[in-house]
Amino acid sequence: MRFSNIVSAAVVAAPLVVSAATGKLGYAIGNRKPDGSCKYTADYEADFDVIEASYVRTYTSSECNTAEQILLAAAKKGVKVILGVWPDTDEAYNNDKAALQTAVPANADSVYAITVGSEALYRGNLKGPDLLHKIKDMQNTFPNIKIGTADSWNKYADGTADAVIQGGVKLLLVNAFGFWQGQEIGNATATYLDDLMQAFTRIQHIAGSIDAIELWNGETGWPTTGGTNYGSAVAGTDNAKTFFDEGVCAALDWGFNVFYFSAFDEPWKPDSIGDTGAKSNEKNWGAYTADGVAKFLLKC
């Protein structure tokens, strides 16, 4: 997400969620090949062989028949998937729900969770109670699967997501980027960890428990060479490596579970229009090139 206000970089205390165990590293994975055509089961199998991760997350379930195709690959490769549902319109929500009702029953062992929404609160497309209604509907549909949502750290920290937090969700993904805070690389890690701390602490306070809701860092990352700069944040492979080594590895050491955005470059993506109206190249966020070559060592 993009958030224009720069927050203090001081991280003076570890958040309540700190675990003695090392966190899990997963990847956000797209449903399209480099040419923009849909991926199929064999493509996801090849992706899993490259990234060698135990967890991945998606953003939609019906488009490109994502849920069915990725779950078949996940079952073969032993990968757990957090499946995405797009709730911003009733049509999109109903299409994704139907796709899950088709794909999940035969492959439930490969489903780690389902997230209803990806920054729906941040974009203002849904209010907290409306998002919670769809989360509860999905939980009723799949009572044995963890259901939650993914949103920007500041929508948890500022109270926008309180209705969701109080509504009995099982899982929340918190997106946080030092890059989208416009931070130069030397301050990006501190900003990233501080943003996570603010969100996680607020969630645990509103929930009244440190472990009632499972928390993940739902997205973080840094665009590599060819990406577009944002404020003082400079795209580049060296900076992406630094952020991974210092930011992602620190979060994992603290016990946070982290989804890196994204697994692969996506050359098919059109340029997006940013907050200022300027074009932004979002093709180069992958930890791996589109043909599966790691851009730097992805180990802590």
PDB file of C-alpha atoms in Angstrom, residues 143-242:
ATOM      1  CA  PRO A 143     -16.327 -23.637   9.297  1.00  0.00           C
ATOM      2  CA  ASN A 144     -13.119 -25.670   9.598  1.00  0.00           C
ATOM      3  CA  ILE A 145     -10.843 -23.184   7.829  1.00  0.00           C
ATOM      4  CA  LYS A 146      -9.324 -20.027   9.298  1.00  0.00           C
ATOM      5  CA  ILE A 147     -10.939 -16.962   7.724  1.00  0.00           C
ATOM      6  CA  GLY A 148      -9.678 -13.383   7.961  1.00  0.00           C
ATOM      7  CA  THR A 149      -8.551 -10.451   5.853  1.00  0.00           C
ATOM      8  CA  ALA A 150      -5.468  -8.561   4.699  1.00  0.00           C
ATOM      9  CA  ASP A 151      -5.069  -4.809   4.968  1.00  0.00           C
ATOM     10  CA  SER A 152      -2.595  -1.993   5.364  1.00  0.00           C
ATOM     11  CA  TRP A 153      -0.903  -1.571   8.741  1.00  0.00           C
ATOM     12  CA  ASN A 154      -2.321   1.937   9.250  1.00  0.00           C
ATOM     13  CA  LYS A 155      -5.935   0.758   8.883  1.00  0.00           C
ATOM     14  CA  TYR A 156      -5.346  -1.535  11.868  1.00  0.00           C
ATOM     15  CA  ALA A 157      -3.398   1.064  13.826  1.00  0.00           C
ATOM     16  CA  ASP A 158      -5.906   3.912  13.364  1.00  0.00           C
ATOM     17  CA  GLY A 159      -8.998   1.931  14.387  1.00  0.00           C
ATOM     18  CA  THR A 160     -10.543   1.527  10.925  1.00  0.00           C
ATOM     19  CA  ALA A 161     -10.391  -2.269  11.292  1.00  0.00           C
ATOM     20  CA  ASP A 162     -11.673  -2.436  14.894  1.00  0.00           C
ATOM     21  CA  ALA A 163     -15.016  -3.950  13.885  1.00  0.00           C
ATOM     22  CA  VAL A 164     -13.177  -6.739  12.092  1.00  0.00           C
ATOM     23  CA  ILE A 165     -10.790  -7.303  14.997  1.00  0.00           C
ATOM     24  CA  GLN A 166     -13.708  -7.535  17.433  1.00  0.00           C
ATOM     25  CA  GLY A 167     -15.734  -9.784  15.135  1.00  0.00           C
ATOM     26  CA  GLY A 168     -14.105 -13.110  15.888  1.00  0.00           C
ATOM     27  CA  VAL A 169     -11.783 -13.406  12.883  1.00  0.00           C
ATOM     28  CA  LYS A 170      -9.136 -16.116  13.090  1.00  0.00           C
ATOM     29  CA  LEU A 171      -6.379 -14.535  10.971  1.00  0.00           C
ATOM     30  CA  LEU A 172      -5.224 -11.037  10.027  1.00  0.00           C
ATOM     31  CA  LEU A 173      -2.545 -10.153   7.508  1.00  0.00           C
ATOM     32  CA  VAL A 174      -0.862  -6.789   8.033  1.00  0.00           C
ATOM     33  CA  ASN A 175       0.779  -5.195   4.993  1.00  0.00           C
ATOM     34  CA  ALA A 176       3.754  -2.920   5.710  1.00  0.00           C
ATOM     35  CA  PHE A 177       6.389  -1.429   3.413  1.00  0.00           C
ATOM     36  CA  GLY A 178       9.249   0.867   4.286  1.00  0.00           C
ATOM     37  CA  PHE A 179       9.275   1.622   0.560  1.00  0.00           C
ATOM     38  CA  TRP A 180       5.695   2.924   0.415  1.00  0.00           C
ATOM     39  CA  GLN A 181       6.502   5.129   3.399  1.00  0.00           C
ATOM     40  CA  GLY A 182       8.966   6.857   1.100  1.00  0.00           C
ATOM     41  CA  GLN A 183      11.889   5.953   3.314  1.00  0.00           C
ATOM     42  CA  GLU A 184      15.485   5.867   2.155  1.00  0.00           C
ATOM     43  CA  ILE A 185      16.985   2.439   2.577  1.00  0.00           C
ATOM     44  CA  GLY A 186      18.901   3.332   5.747  1.00  0.00           C
ATOM     45  CA  ASN A 187      15.651   4.050   7.597  1.00  0.00           C
ATOM     46  CA  ALA A 188      13.369   1.572   5.836  1.00  0.00           C
ATOM     47  CA  THR A 189      13.808  -1.312   8.270  1.00  0.00           C
ATOM     48  CA  ALA A 190      13.091   0.791  11.348  1.00  0.00           C
ATOM     49  CA  THR A 191       9.975   2.255   9.729  1.00  0.00           C
ATOM     50  CA  TYR A 192       8.762  -1.173   8.596  1.00  0.00           C
ATOM     51  CA  LEU A 193       9.180  -2.743  12.034  1.00  0.00           C
ATOM     52  CA  ASP A 194       7.627   0.261  13.766  1.00  0.00           C
ATOM     53  CA  ASP A 195       4.580   0.063  11.474  1.00  0.00           C
ATOM     54  CA  LEU A 196       4.160  -3.639  12.234  1.00  0.00           C
ATOM     55  CA  MET A 197       4.494  -2.945  15.944  1.00  0.00           C
ATOM     56  CA  GLN A 198       1.794  -0.274  15.838  1.00  0.00           C
ATOM     57  CA  ALA A 199      -0.636  -2.527  13.977  1.00  0.00           C
ATOM     58  CA  PHE A 200       0.032  -5.706  15.965  1.00  0.00           C
ATOM     59  CA  THR A 201      -0.177  -3.905  19.303  1.00  0.00           C
ATOM     60  CA  ARG A 202      -3.506  -2.278  18.384  1.00  0.00           C
ATOM     61  CA  ILE A 203      -4.938  -5.595  17.179  1.00  0.00           C
ATOM     62  CA  GLN A 204      -3.930  -7.380  20.366  1.00  0.00           C
ATOM     63  CA  HIS A 205      -5.291  -4.543  22.516  1.00  0.00           C
ATOM     64  CA  ILE A 206      -8.674  -4.485  20.780  1.00  0.00           C
ATOM     65  CA  ALA A 207      -8.863  -8.275  20.743  1.00  0.00           C
ATOM     66  CA  GLY A 208      -7.969  -8.396  24.443  1.00  0.00           C
ATOM     67  CA  SER A 209      -5.478 -11.172  23.818  1.00  0.00           C
ATOM     68  CA  ILE A 210      -2.020 -11.675  22.364  1.00  0.00           C
ATOM     69  CA  ASP A 211      -2.959 -14.913  20.635  1.00  0.00           C
ATOM     70  CA  ALA A 212      -6.712 -14.850  19.904  1.00  0.00           C
ATOM     71  CA  ILE A 213      -5.963 -13.809  16.302  1.00  0.00           C
ATOM     72  CA  GLU A 214      -3.138 -15.253  14.248  1.00  0.00           C
ATOM     73  CA  LEU A 215      -1.084 -12.405  12.776  1.00  0.00           C
ATOM     74  CA  TRP A 216       1.136 -12.351   9.699  1.00  0.00           C
ATOM     75  CA  ASN A 217       2.944  -9.618   7.845  1.00  0.00           C
ATOM     76  CA  GLY A 218       0.821 -10.007   4.728  1.00  0.00           C
ATOM     77  CA  GLU A 219       3.049  -8.091   2.319  1.00  0.00           C
ATOM     78  CA  THR A 220       6.421  -6.432   2.358  1.00  0.00           C
ATOM     79  CA  GLY A 221       9.143  -6.004  -0.204  1.00  0.00           C
ATOM     80  CA  TRP A 222      11.148  -3.573  -2.323  1.00  0.00           C
ATOM     81  CA  PRO A 223      11.153  -3.008  -6.090  1.00  0.00           C
ATOM     82  CA  THR A 224      14.328  -4.014  -7.870  1.00  0.00           C
ATOM     83  CA  THR A 225      16.130  -2.392 -10.785  1.00  0.00           C
ATOM     84  CA  GLY A 226      13.593  -1.124 -13.307  1.00  0.00           C
ATOM     85  CA  GLY A 227      11.019  -0.187 -10.669  1.00  0.00           C
ATOM     86  CA  THR A 228       9.805   3.338  -9.915  1.00  0.00           C
ATOM     87  CA  ASN A 229      11.146   5.381  -6.997  1.00  0.00           C
ATOM     88  CA  TYR A 230       8.754   6.684  -4.337  1.00  0.00           C
ATOM     89  CA  GLY A 231       9.770   9.741  -2.343  1.00  0.00           C
ATOM     90  CA  SER A 232      13.187   9.019  -0.832  1.00  0.00           C
ATOM     91  CA  ALA A 233      12.764   5.286  -1.465  1.00  0.00           C
ATOM     92  CA  VAL A 234      14.921   4.274  -4.424  1.00  0.00           C
ATOM     93  CA  ALA A 235      14.094   1.170  -6.424  1.00  0.00           C
ATOM     94  CA  GLY A 236      17.020  -1.130  -7.115  1.00  0.00           C
ATOM     95  CA  THR A 237      18.223  -4.660  -6.593  1.00  0.00           C
ATOM     96  CA  ASP A 238      20.919  -3.658  -4.103  1.00  0.00           C
ATOM     97  CA  ASN A 239      18.345  -1.840  -1.971  1.00  0.00           C
ATOM     98  CA  ALA A 240      15.950  -4.774  -2.233  1.00  0.00           C
ATOM     99  CA  LYS A 241      18.687  -7.088  -0.975  1.00  0.00           C
ATOM    100  CA  THR A 242      19.471  -4.717   1.887  1.00  0.00           C
TER     101      THR A 242
END
